[in-house]
Amino acid sequence: MLMFTMMAPACLARPGARLFVLFICLPLHAGMLQFAAATIQGYIGGADMTCPSVCRCDEDFIYCNDRGLSSIPSLPPSASVLYLQNNHINNPGLPTSLERHLAVRVVYLYDNELDEFPMHLPPSVRELHLQDNNIRTIPRSALARMPLLEKLHLDDNSISTVSIEDQAFADNPRLRLLFLSRNHLSSIPSGLPASLEELRLDDNRISTIPTHAFRGLASLRCLVLDGNLLANQRIADDTFSRLANLTELSLVRNSLQTPPVNLPSAHLQRLSLQDNALTHMPRGSLDGMHRLQRLDLSGNNLTTLPRGLFKDLDNLGQLLVRGNPWHCGCNLRWLYDWLHARGNSITVRGLTCHGPDRVRDMALVDLTSEMEECEVVRTAGTRDRVGVGVESSTTNTPPQGSLFTLRSKRPGLGLPDSGLDYTLSSSGVGKSLALNVKPLSHNSVRVTWSVAQPSSSFRLSWLRLGTGNAMGSITETLVRGDRREYLLTSLQPRSSYIICMVPLPASSENKGMISGDSDSDEALVCAKAETSDVSPLEEEEDDSSQQMAALPLAGIIGGASAIVSLALIFGVFCWYGHRTGHLCSRDHYTRSSSRKNKNYDDYIESGTKKDNTILEIRGPGFQMTPMAACQPMQPKPLREDYIIHTIFPSNGTGLYKGANHVSNAGHGTNRGYREGGIPDIDYCYT
């Protein structure tokens, strides 16, 4: 510009050049004016975008967290994400102008001092974090101001079931995530929106779940109910069946003894049941869960799993079962085969044997030799193959005898037909075997037999009959061929049992017990036994045994009580004697006893004559004064003169008394010894 100004006279000297200068100077002036206008406008706009001095701004992200704020400062209108956590903001610290910031989408207000649900939040909020406050109520009016809300975090507050207003979430049709963990809820909140996809209610006080608790929540995919008071008897049978789209269900740290019935199976991928009180998994409780990927049964009381429990778990990739007392007998042979058939496609954690003792602390998949001893049976009568269907069942408790030779299976294999027109008796005779059974008590039966030809082993089976025609499971065991009797124990009183036996050839013993063999069925011999009722004499014996078992404990308690009483009486007696002055000190008593009641005298041993008196300072010299407290019945002796020698204690300290000290002979004190490091003991004799 300056250059053109200096050149202007030269340009003006020639009229023909004026037009040229005009075309050059005018665009330059226009550009400068536009630049100045833009600069002024940008400055004014920047004033509207000023970041609060106590915060840090990164475009539309406002960081005001951990600043010790008690109120929200003025915010720029373009703010979309507000970080206000870890402050001291309370409800009065929320300005009403906040609801005019329509660009705000996410608000972090957790770990503050809010007592009520915030009322002046922008209606554009989609995600709200209010955990770690002291909010007690959820009013519908406050939530109605945020119709676009999708995620609401209310963990670690003081919300109870009655403090949630009826239909509080009715005006939030987009709410997908609701966290209410660690509050004071006693039941499932009602009126939850149908759009909800994730619901967390862990660590509350929920004890009952009625049928209608999850009604209308067809979109729910994740449900967490950890750390509540849930038990099987307080959960309705079809509670979870309504959640057809559920993919994750967590019931950790409750009081369940079995998994809840009618669990949703179509889309379930993660099932967490750890840290409950599970004692058994019913057959069919996991049926239809073809998409299940993770199953956690850790921290329960499971000892076995029924055959066929995992028959539909085709996609199971994680099986967590640590912290259970697994009993690795033939009852888990099917699981051993199933795991080996899956190979590396599944990860197993914690399947360690707790018993029997010979396999304790061993992994189930490593029990190759032990599992080879077990029988694998198919209902068709042919040997089962690893990984092939599941046809036989196991009992909940380990059968009698060796855990690696016993098993249970479905009835119908080698049992007499229930439709026959004859009645079983206490003895049976076959082609090569005669069987006899005799009840010995209310829970035991003696089985004896004789054979025409030697056999390598026998298969013994017994079945408890019910009240109807239906039969339960059969328990079997192998008996050595040289035995001719067997004792069945732990039977049910007042019950009928069918007991069958069949001799096995050597080939069958080597291969295991094979049910369904035609020769074995022909040689099968059965008999019937009935256990008696518990007699009064046996009940008396049981009661007496229990009483006898309780005698040692009663004796220990009684002896301890007597010792304590004697100690108290002796202590009271000693205290009373010390107060009245008729008992000598414990130290003197100990010394006298240890020297066989010999009169012990410290002064005599040190070569100094001593009377039953104490030293007392009287002016410049010493004087002996009788102890009236220790010898009240003796007359006061006459005053005598003595030569006093200094006594040096064994620890090297001398006797010393302060110049201002005045002793009182009537109280029998020995302050000189006390201050010289010698115990304060009254030497007196009765």
XYZ file of C-alpha atoms in Angstrom:
686
model
C 0.000 0.000 0.000
C 2.834 2.334 0.867
C 4.520 1.501 -2.380
C 1.438 2.373 -4.355
C 1.054 5.602 -2.437
C 4.602 6.627 -3.281
C 4.068 5.726 -6.888
C 0.836 7.684 -7.107
C 2.407 11.040 -8.186
C 4.286 9.264 -10.907
C 1.164 7.549 -12.026
C -0.801 10.749 -11.907
C 1.786 12.470 -14.047
C 0.421 10.523 -16.907
C -3.357 10.637 -17.234
C -3.373 7.378 -19.101
C -2.064 5.499 -16.108
C -4.765 6.642 -13.666
C -7.154 3.988 -14.773
C -4.513 1.329 -14.236
C -3.827 2.487 -10.656
C -7.530 2.513 -9.908
C -7.927 -1.114 -10.948
C -4.911 -2.086 -8.818
C -5.687 -0.189 -5.615
C -9.380 -0.897 -5.282
C -9.056 -4.731 -4.992
C -6.328 -4.310 -2.404
C -8.473 -2.040 -0.261
C -11.423 -4.455 -0.514
C -9.249 -7.394 0.578
C -7.968 -5.532 3.578
C -11.484 -4.575 4.622
C -12.669 -8.198 4.369
C -9.704 -9.429 6.421
C -10.422 -6.919 9.163
C -14.103 -7.876 9.241
C -13.264 -11.577 9.451
C -10.804 -10.928 12.244
C -13.342 -8.980 14.283
C -16.026 -11.609 13.703
C -13.657 -14.409 14.721
C -12.736 -12.566 17.882
C -16.373 -12.134 18.847
C -17.117 -15.778 18.064
C -14.096 -16.866 20.096
C -15.482 -14.985 23.047
C -18.567 -17.235 22.934
C -16.319 -20.358 22.883
C -14.251 -19.359 25.892
C -13.288 -22.400 27.998
C -13.868 -22.048 31.777
C -10.681 -21.022 33.531
C -10.816 -23.989 35.932
C -11.361 -26.530 33.161
C -9.573 -27.804 30.099
C -11.276 -27.908 26.721
C -10.492 -30.015 23.700
C -12.867 -28.891 20.973
C -16.319 -29.878 22.308
C -14.927 -32.032 25.174
C -14.964 -30.115 28.463
C -12.728 -31.545 31.225
C -13.761 -30.176 34.638
C -13.191 -33.367 36.618
C -11.126 -33.576 39.838
C -11.184 -29.808 40.343
C -12.903 -29.643 43.732
C -15.864 -27.810 42.195
C -19.091 -27.281 44.131
C -21.025 -26.007 41.115
C -20.848 -26.270 37.336
C -19.125 -23.272 35.709
C -20.349 -21.483 32.583
C -19.904 -23.728 29.580
C -19.457 -22.901 25.904
C -22.552 -23.603 23.811
C -20.712 -26.085 21.582
C -19.887 -28.464 24.487
C -21.053 -32.015 23.804
C -19.232 -34.139 26.436
C -18.988 -32.878 30.030
C -16.503 -34.469 32.431
C -17.645 -33.308 35.875
C -16.843 -36.370 37.986
C -14.892 -36.498 41.262
C -15.980 -33.064 42.497
C -18.201 -31.735 45.303
C -21.117 -30.727 43.111
C -24.506 -30.884 44.838
C -27.991 -30.262 43.503
C -27.933 -26.456 44.063
C -24.713 -26.430 42.068
C -26.546 -27.410 38.877
C -27.534 -24.143 37.139
C -30.844 -23.889 35.336
C -28.998 -22.553 32.296
C -27.549 -26.007 31.783
C -30.723 -27.223 30.121
C -30.205 -24.694 27.316
C -27.014 -26.401 26.123
C -28.649 -28.498 23.441
C -25.384 -29.863 22.090
C -24.581 -31.886 25.250
C -24.840 -35.625 24.670
C -22.795 -37.240 27.468
C -22.568 -36.070 31.109
C -20.244 -37.584 33.723
C -21.418 -36.589 37.200
C -20.360 -39.614 39.204
C -18.630 -39.376 42.593
C -20.184 -36.069 43.607
C -22.574 -35.006 46.377
C -25.954 -35.238 44.671
C -28.847 -36.125 46.978
C -31.570 -35.996 44.345
C -31.863 -36.845 40.695
C -30.687 -33.787 38.647
C -33.565 -31.775 37.251
C -31.967 -29.249 34.847
C -29.994 -31.453 32.509
C -30.176 -30.772 28.760
C -32.897 -32.681 26.893
C -30.297 -33.773 24.349
C -28.461 -36.045 26.835
C -28.068 -39.612 25.631
C -25.686 -40.990 28.253
C -25.772 -40.039 31.940
C -23.370 -41.239 34.668
C -24.640 -40.622 38.215
C -22.982 -43.462 40.134
C -21.269 -42.957 43.507
C -23.657 -40.278 44.758
C -26.377 -40.372 47.389
C -29.442 -40.263 45.143
C -32.477 -41.739 46.889
C -35.344 -41.349 44.406
C -35.981 -41.643 40.676
C -38.829 -39.248 39.752
C -40.594 -39.573 36.444
C -40.520 -35.797 35.898
C -36.716 -35.713 35.903
C -36.384 -38.557 33.400
C -39.121 -37.090 31.213
C -36.831 -34.089 30.508
C -34.425 -36.448 28.689
C -36.493 -38.305 26.082
C -33.373 -39.254 24.096
C -31.665 -40.978 27.039
C -30.098 -44.324 26.077
C -27.700 -45.180 28.931
C -28.296 -44.480 32.612
C -25.751 -45.379 35.317
C -27.078 -45.222 38.889
C -24.717 -47.617 40.651
C -23.671 -47.084 44.271
C -26.524 -44.863 45.380
C -29.284 -45.216 47.990
C -32.199 -46.128 45.738
C -34.829 -48.520 47.084
C -37.682 -50.201 45.287
C -40.338 -47.914 46.777
C -38.344 -44.793 45.908
C -38.662 -45.452 42.170
C -41.768 -43.641 41.018
C -44.382 -45.697 39.232
C -43.803 -45.673 35.472
C -40.630 -43.667 36.040
C -39.158 -44.815 32.705
C -42.327 -44.441 30.655
C -41.018 -41.335 28.862
C -37.679 -42.904 27.895
C -38.499 -45.124 24.924
C -34.847 -45.245 23.815
C -33.321 -46.424 27.106
C -31.127 -49.444 26.312
C -28.855 -49.728 29.367
C -29.788 -49.377 33.037
C -27.300 -49.961 35.863
C -28.692 -50.106 39.424
C -25.939 -52.118 41.089
C -25.176 -51.752 44.804
C -28.347 -50.003 45.877
C -31.116 -51.017 48.295
C -33.514 -52.765 45.924
C -35.622 -55.585 47.352
C -37.356 -56.551 44.100
C -37.131 -56.037 40.356
C -38.206 -52.450 39.463
C -41.522 -52.308 37.645
C -42.354 -50.366 34.516
C -39.012 -50.936 32.799
C -39.000 -49.819 29.153
C -39.376 -52.431 26.436
C -36.284 -51.076 24.680
C -33.993 -52.218 27.512
C -31.106 -54.429 26.355
C -28.858 -54.585 29.436
C -30.010 -54.585 33.061
C -27.625 -54.826 36.026
C -29.103 -55.300 39.500
C -26.173 -56.961 41.268
C -25.378 -56.543 44.971
C -28.853 -55.547 46.100
C -31.338 -57.266 48.430
C -33.545 -58.953 45.853
C -34.942 -62.183 47.268
C -38.018 -62.857 45.146
C -38.653 -62.760 41.411
C -42.339 -63.131 40.481
C -43.659 -64.276 37.136
C -44.333 -60.783 35.781
C -40.947 -59.320 36.796
C -39.525 -59.263 33.259
C -42.771 -58.949 31.349
C -42.384 -56.940 28.153
C -38.565 -57.069 28.114
C -38.276 -59.072 24.927
C -35.219 -57.053 23.829
C -33.209 -57.765 26.979
C -29.863 -59.386 26.134
C -27.824 -59.120 29.340
C -29.180 -59.654 32.865
C -26.913 -59.505 35.926
C -28.347 -60.497 39.325
C -25.141 -61.269 41.233
C -24.881 -60.930 45.000
C -28.566 -60.995 45.898
C -30.671 -63.252 48.150
C -32.166 -65.487 45.471
C -33.161 -69.072 46.225
C -34.914 -71.636 44.045
C -38.164 -71.604 45.973
C -38.501 -67.821 45.545
C -38.099 -67.730 41.763
C -41.180 -68.374 39.641
C -40.864 -71.277 37.208
C -41.360 -69.245 34.045
C -39.532 -66.119 35.198
C -36.663 -66.331 32.708
C -38.532 -68.106 29.927
C -39.991 -64.754 28.791
C -36.497 -63.452 27.956
C -36.275 -65.132 24.578
C -33.378 -62.994 23.282
C -31.200 -63.212 26.396
C -27.544 -63.880 25.570
C -25.951 -63.468 29.021
C -27.344 -64.447 32.417
C -25.329 -64.044 35.615
C -26.597 -65.369 38.965
C -23.323 -65.353 40.884
C -23.215 -65.267 44.708
C -26.783 -66.276 45.477
C -28.288 -69.250 47.334
C -29.319 -71.487 44.448
C -29.185 -75.250 44.939
C -30.006 -76.015 41.310
C -30.134 -73.823 38.204
C -33.479 -72.041 37.767
C -35.923 -73.975 35.635
C -36.927 -72.971 32.115
C -33.828 -70.952 31.364
C -33.892 -69.259 27.941
C -31.891 -71.480 25.624
C -32.317 -70.170 22.085
C -29.689 -67.382 22.179
C -27.934 -67.831 25.542
C -24.146 -67.595 25.172
C -22.849 -67.003 28.719
C -24.254 -68.603 31.881
C -22.620 -67.801 35.244
C -23.691 -69.803 38.304
C -20.542 -69.698 40.419
C -20.441 -69.190 44.185
C -23.900 -70.575 44.903
C -24.922 -73.709 46.807
C -25.429 -75.991 43.804
C -25.471 -79.633 44.858
C -26.542 -81.179 41.556
C -27.380 -80.265 37.998
C -30.669 -81.860 36.944
C -30.708 -83.668 33.654
C -32.103 -81.385 30.986
C -31.258 -78.125 32.746
C -28.989 -77.161 29.823
C -31.015 -78.659 26.999
C -31.355 -76.606 23.855
C -28.414 -74.288 24.598
C -26.726 -74.854 21.269
C -25.147 -71.366 21.297
C -23.742 -71.500 24.826
C -20.065 -70.536 24.748
C -19.152 -70.097 28.415
C -20.440 -72.030 31.449
C -19.176 -71.208 34.944
C -20.061 -73.595 37.790
C -17.161 -72.698 40.089
C -17.422 -72.464 43.860
C -20.328 -74.856 44.450
C -20.872 -78.285 46.047
C -21.049 -80.407 42.913
C -19.625 -83.916 43.104
C -20.880 -85.292 39.800
C -22.784 -84.360 36.649
C -25.541 -86.477 35.087
C -24.898 -88.189 31.790
C -26.238 -86.197 28.865
C -26.048 -82.797 30.574
C -23.869 -81.383 27.781
C -25.513 -83.119 24.860
C -26.618 -79.828 23.233
C -23.550 -77.738 24.085
C -22.026 -77.920 20.629
C -20.358 -74.487 20.804
C -19.154 -74.583 24.413
C -15.635 -73.164 24.495
C -15.084 -72.498 28.216
C -16.053 -74.764 31.106
C -15.112 -73.391 34.542
C -15.751 -75.814 37.406
C -13.047 -75.102 40.000
C -13.889 -75.133 43.696
C -16.152 -78.220 43.626
C -15.543 -81.547 45.443
C -15.565 -83.677 42.287
C -15.862 -87.425 42.841
C -14.030 -88.936 39.888
C -15.511 -92.408 39.668
C -17.291 -94.179 36.879
C -20.072 -91.639 37.316
C -17.902 -89.198 35.343
C -16.728 -91.650 32.681
C -19.108 -90.039 30.196
C -17.600 -86.599 30.889
C -14.114 -88.010 30.442
C -15.103 -89.351 27.018
C -16.904 -86.122 26.097
C -13.885 -83.966 26.898
C -11.522 -86.197 24.945
C -13.893 -86.120 21.988
C -13.929 -82.298 22.034
C -10.149 -82.097 22.209
C -8.681 -78.599 21.971
C -11.974 -76.977 21.038
C -12.871 -76.515 24.720
C -10.956 -74.998 27.638
C -11.616 -76.623 31.019
C -10.559 -75.046 34.302
C -10.721 -76.692 37.718
C -11.943 -80.214 36.918
C -9.711 -81.693 39.623
C -10.678 -84.799 41.566
C -11.418 -84.490 45.260
C -11.974 -88.200 45.697
C -11.396 -91.113 45.892
C -8.066 -90.835 47.672
C -6.061 -92.625 44.995
C -6.948 -89.948 42.405
C -7.098 -86.919 44.685
C -5.762 -83.711 43.109
C -5.595 -85.335 39.678
C -7.315 -83.911 36.614
C -10.211 -85.944 35.248
C -8.789 -85.943 31.729
C -5.640 -87.660 33.041
C -7.436 -90.690 34.556
C -6.919 -92.920 31.550
C -6.134 -96.170 33.342
C -8.838 -95.656 35.980
C -11.530 -94.914 33.424
C -10.639 -97.983 31.390
C -11.865 -100.086 34.308
C -15.328 -98.609 34.040
C -18.158 -100.071 32.009
C -19.670 -98.168 29.123
C -23.108 -99.467 28.196
C -25.558 -98.719 25.422
C -29.207 -99.622 25.605
C -28.941 -101.534 22.334
C -26.588 -103.997 23.993
C -23.449 -102.951 22.094
C -20.418 -101.219 23.499
C -20.637 -97.425 23.439
C -18.102 -95.364 21.566
C -16.469 -92.186 22.760
C -18.601 -89.199 22.002
C -21.641 -91.233 20.898
C -25.104 -90.658 22.364
C -26.018 -90.836 26.019
C -28.326 -93.598 27.103
C -27.635 -94.435 30.736
C -27.986 -92.380 33.862
C -25.982 -91.892 37.014
C -27.126 -91.562 40.578
C -26.597 -88.383 42.585
C -24.587 -90.157 45.289
C -21.723 -92.592 44.692
C -22.874 -96.239 44.818
C -21.590 -98.770 47.286
C -18.306 -100.623 46.968
C -15.484 -99.626 44.660
C -16.162 -96.394 42.797
C -14.468 -97.755 39.694
C -16.507 -100.959 39.407
C -19.948 -99.677 40.285
C -22.367 -97.784 38.109
C -26.094 -97.197 37.677
C -28.135 -97.571 34.538
C -31.685 -97.480 33.301
C -33.924 -100.434 34.155
C -34.787 -102.898 31.457
C -31.378 -104.506 31.049
C -31.392 -107.954 32.517
C -34.388 -107.437 34.805
C -37.409 -109.710 34.882
C -40.397 -108.499 32.917
C -42.894 -106.755 35.172
C -45.737 -108.266 33.182
C -44.957 -111.867 34.104
C -47.587 -113.761 36.005
C -45.282 -115.172 38.645
C -44.157 -113.567 41.924
C -40.539 -113.278 42.958
C -39.576 -114.880 46.290
C -36.567 -114.637 48.567
C -34.743 -117.264 46.483
C -34.220 -117.909 42.816
C -32.863 -120.860 40.841
C -31.502 -120.747 37.319
C -29.712 -123.099 34.992
C -26.346 -122.649 36.644
C -26.979 -120.502 39.718
C -29.134 -120.569 42.858
C -29.685 -117.220 44.615
C -30.911 -116.565 48.162
C -31.492 -113.198 49.871
C -32.159 -112.526 53.538
C -32.820 -109.148 55.200
C -30.594 -108.663 58.236
C -31.744 -105.232 59.423
C -33.741 -102.227 58.316
C -30.977 -101.165 55.904
C -29.021 -104.300 54.954
C -29.653 -107.519 53.029
C -27.419 -110.587 52.850
C -27.075 -112.198 49.421
C -25.774 -115.783 49.084
C -25.540 -117.998 46.016
C -24.227 -121.286 44.733
C -23.188 -122.218 41.203
C -23.015 -125.470 39.289
C -19.949 -124.415 37.312
C -17.111 -122.109 38.349
C -17.306 -118.565 37.041
C -14.686 -115.860 36.808
C -17.019 -113.199 38.241
C -20.645 -112.357 38.920
C -22.708 -109.328 38.088
C -24.902 -108.338 41.038
C -27.737 -105.859 40.450
C -30.356 -104.463 42.794
C -33.316 -102.192 42.296
C -35.584 -100.484 44.810
C -39.246 -100.701 43.848
C -41.527 -97.705 44.171
C -45.170 -97.498 45.101
C -46.284 -97.760 41.463
C -45.184 -99.820 38.509
C -42.420 -97.366 37.612
C -38.897 -98.457 38.400
C -35.937 -96.394 39.419
C -32.299 -96.812 38.466
C -30.379 -100.039 38.868
C -27.144 -100.268 40.812
C -24.636 -102.905 39.734
C -21.310 -104.226 40.904
C -18.846 -106.942 39.951
C -18.181 -109.702 42.474
C -15.170 -111.976 42.293
C -15.803 -115.527 41.186
C -14.513 -117.104 44.412
C -17.062 -115.327 46.603
C -20.414 -116.815 47.561
C -21.976 -114.028 49.594
C -22.376 -110.254 49.497
C -23.808 -107.757 51.964
C -25.931 -104.900 50.648
C -25.893 -101.941 53.022
C -27.281 -98.409 53.203
C -30.657 -99.538 51.895
C -33.952 -97.799 52.580
C -36.097 -99.124 55.456
C -39.535 -100.596 54.660
C -38.647 -100.992 50.980
C -38.831 -103.784 48.443
C -35.780 -104.677 46.380
C -35.304 -106.908 43.370
C -31.862 -108.477 43.516
C -30.482 -110.229 40.440
C -27.260 -112.062 39.673
C -25.721 -113.502 36.551
C -22.401 -115.342 36.160
C -20.001 -113.820 33.674
C -17.568 -115.789 31.555
C -13.896 -114.891 31.501
C -14.212 -113.025 28.207
C -16.929 -110.760 29.590
C -14.847 -109.952 32.638
C -11.893 -108.932 30.554
C -14.006 -106.616 28.414
C -16.206 -105.339 31.226
C -19.838 -105.987 31.985
C -21.852 -105.962 28.787
C -25.569 -105.679 29.282
C -27.942 -107.114 26.836
C -25.978 -110.277 26.083
C -28.374 -113.124 25.331
C -26.444 -115.783 27.254
C -26.250 -113.582 30.289
C -29.942 -112.860 30.153
C -30.714 -116.559 30.062
C -28.551 -117.161 33.152
C -30.075 -114.247 35.060
C -31.540 -115.224 38.454
C -33.560 -112.789 40.554
C -35.035 -112.742 44.031
C -37.016 -110.266 46.088
C -36.262 -108.904 49.546
C -38.056 -106.461 51.818
C -36.244 -104.456 54.437
C -37.929 -104.111 57.794
C -38.954 -100.998 59.642
C -36.639 -99.437 62.183
C -37.317 -101.273 65.449
C -37.623 -99.472 68.790
C -34.546 -101.344 70.022
C -32.491 -100.064 67.096
C -33.819 -96.578 67.643
C -32.835 -96.936 71.287
C -29.386 -98.097 70.293
C -29.018 -95.176 67.914
C -30.117 -92.763 70.625
C -27.778 -94.333 73.138
C -24.894 -94.212 70.677
C -25.598 -90.577 70.075
C -25.706 -89.994 73.804
C -22.449 -91.889 74.261
C -20.904 -89.837 71.500
C -21.979 -86.700 73.321
C -20.500 -87.846 76.678
C -16.863 -86.846 75.953
C -17.929 -83.367 74.943
C -20.116 -83.022 78.047
C -17.227 -84.224 80.218
C -14.852 -81.689 78.702
C -17.326 -78.867 79.219
C -18.073 -79.938 82.799
C -14.393 -80.286 83.671
C -13.583 -76.894 82.268
C -16.454 -75.337 84.215
C -15.249 -76.969 87.448
C -11.673 -75.750 86.932
C -12.857 -72.214 86.275
C -15.077 -72.284 89.377
C -12.235 -73.549 91.594
C -9.919 -70.899 90.213
C -12.448 -68.180 90.969
C -12.997 -69.477 94.530
C -9.258 -69.696 95.159
C -8.749 -66.176 93.798
C -11.454 -64.746 96.057
C -9.959 -66.540 99.061
C -6.469 -65.212 98.326
C -7.776 -61.681 97.804
C -9.677 -61.747 101.090
C -6.687 -63.138 102.970
C -4.401 -60.484 101.536
C -6.784 -57.751 102.556
C -7.017 -59.022 106.141
C -3.265 -59.597 106.431
C -3.503 -63.298 107.366
C -1.846 -64.581 104.220
C 1.802 -64.186 103.415
C 2.966 -62.925 100.088
C 3.088 -65.255 97.088
C 6.827 -64.824 96.864
C 7.412 -65.932 100.456
C 4.962 -68.781 100.105
C 6.802 -70.049 97.072
C 10.160 -69.883 98.741
C 8.902 -71.609 101.874
C 7.294 -74.399 99.866
C 10.377 -74.954 97.760
C 12.519 -75.306 100.880
C 10.150 -77.804 102.548
C 8.541 -75.303 104.918
C 11.877 -74.127 106.259
C 11.776 -70.642 107.769
C 13.466 -68.512 105.169
C 15.132 -65.283 106.221
C 16.873 -62.893 103.860
C 18.624 -61.194 106.754
C 20.007 -64.375 108.292
C 21.475 -65.474 104.985
C 23.181 -62.097 104.664
C 24.664 -62.346 108.190
C 22.486 -59.752 109.855
C 20.194 -60.145 112.852
C 16.597 -59.316 112.010
C 13.335 -58.910 113.859
C 9.800 -58.805 112.457
C 10.121 -55.061 112.025
C 10.795 -52.579 109.297
C 13.312 -49.804 108.949
C 12.106 -46.315 109.614
C 14.043 -43.057 109.359
C 14.095 -41.190 112.639
C 16.412 -38.225 112.420
C 20.081 -39.109 111.854
C 19.880 -42.777 112.897
C 17.784 -45.910 112.391
C 15.215 -47.475 114.660
C 13.358 -50.797 114.639
C 9.603 -50.593 114.941
C 7.258 -53.639 115.166
C 4.799 -54.367 112.313
C 1.406 -54.208 113.943
C -0.435 -55.117 110.742
C 1.275 -58.473 110.390
C 1.256 -59.466 114.085
C -1.814 -57.866 115.623
C -2.154 -60.442 118.420
C 1.396 -60.071 119.827
C 2.188 -57.399 122.430
C 4.322 -54.507 121.320
C 7.962 -55.391 122.141
C 10.139 -53.163 124.199
C 12.443 -50.743 122.494
C 15.880 -52.243 121.991
C 19.107 -51.067 120.442
C 20.471 -52.798 117.381
C 23.506 -52.446 115.169
C 22.276 -51.815 111.625
C 24.399 -53.085 108.767
C 23.861 -52.000 105.213
C 22.268 -54.676 103.041
C 23.149 -54.711 99.363
C 20.626 -56.316 97.068
C 21.747 -58.895 94.563
C 21.314 -56.517 91.639
C 23.968 -54.161 92.985
C 21.652 -51.328 94.024
C 21.674 -49.892 97.497
C 18.779 -49.078 99.788
C 17.730 -45.504 99.424
C 15.012 -43.266 100.772
C 14.251 -39.720 99.856
C 14.972 -37.002 102.372
C 11.366 -35.907 102.464
C 9.904 -39.382 102.777
C 7.854 -40.303 105.840
C 6.872 -43.942 106.215
C 3.863 -45.226 108.043
C 4.525 -48.363 110.009
C 0.857 -49.012 110.461
C 0.416 -49.752 106.757
C 3.356 -52.171 106.699
C 4.930 -50.584 103.609
C 8.477 -51.103 102.490
C 9.025 -48.043 100.293
C 12.809 -48.219 100.612
C 12.929 -51.574 98.904
C 10.489 -50.385 96.236
C 12.562 -47.342 95.317
C 15.751 -49.358 95.338
C 14.479 -51.754 92.715
C 13.374 -54.481 95.151
C 9.756 -55.743 94.993
C 7.297 -54.283 97.468
C 6.742 -57.315 99.727
C 5.528 -57.410 103.323
C 7.537 -60.040 105.155
C 5.343 -61.324 107.932
C 4.579 -64.612 109.581
C 1.346 -65.949 111.018
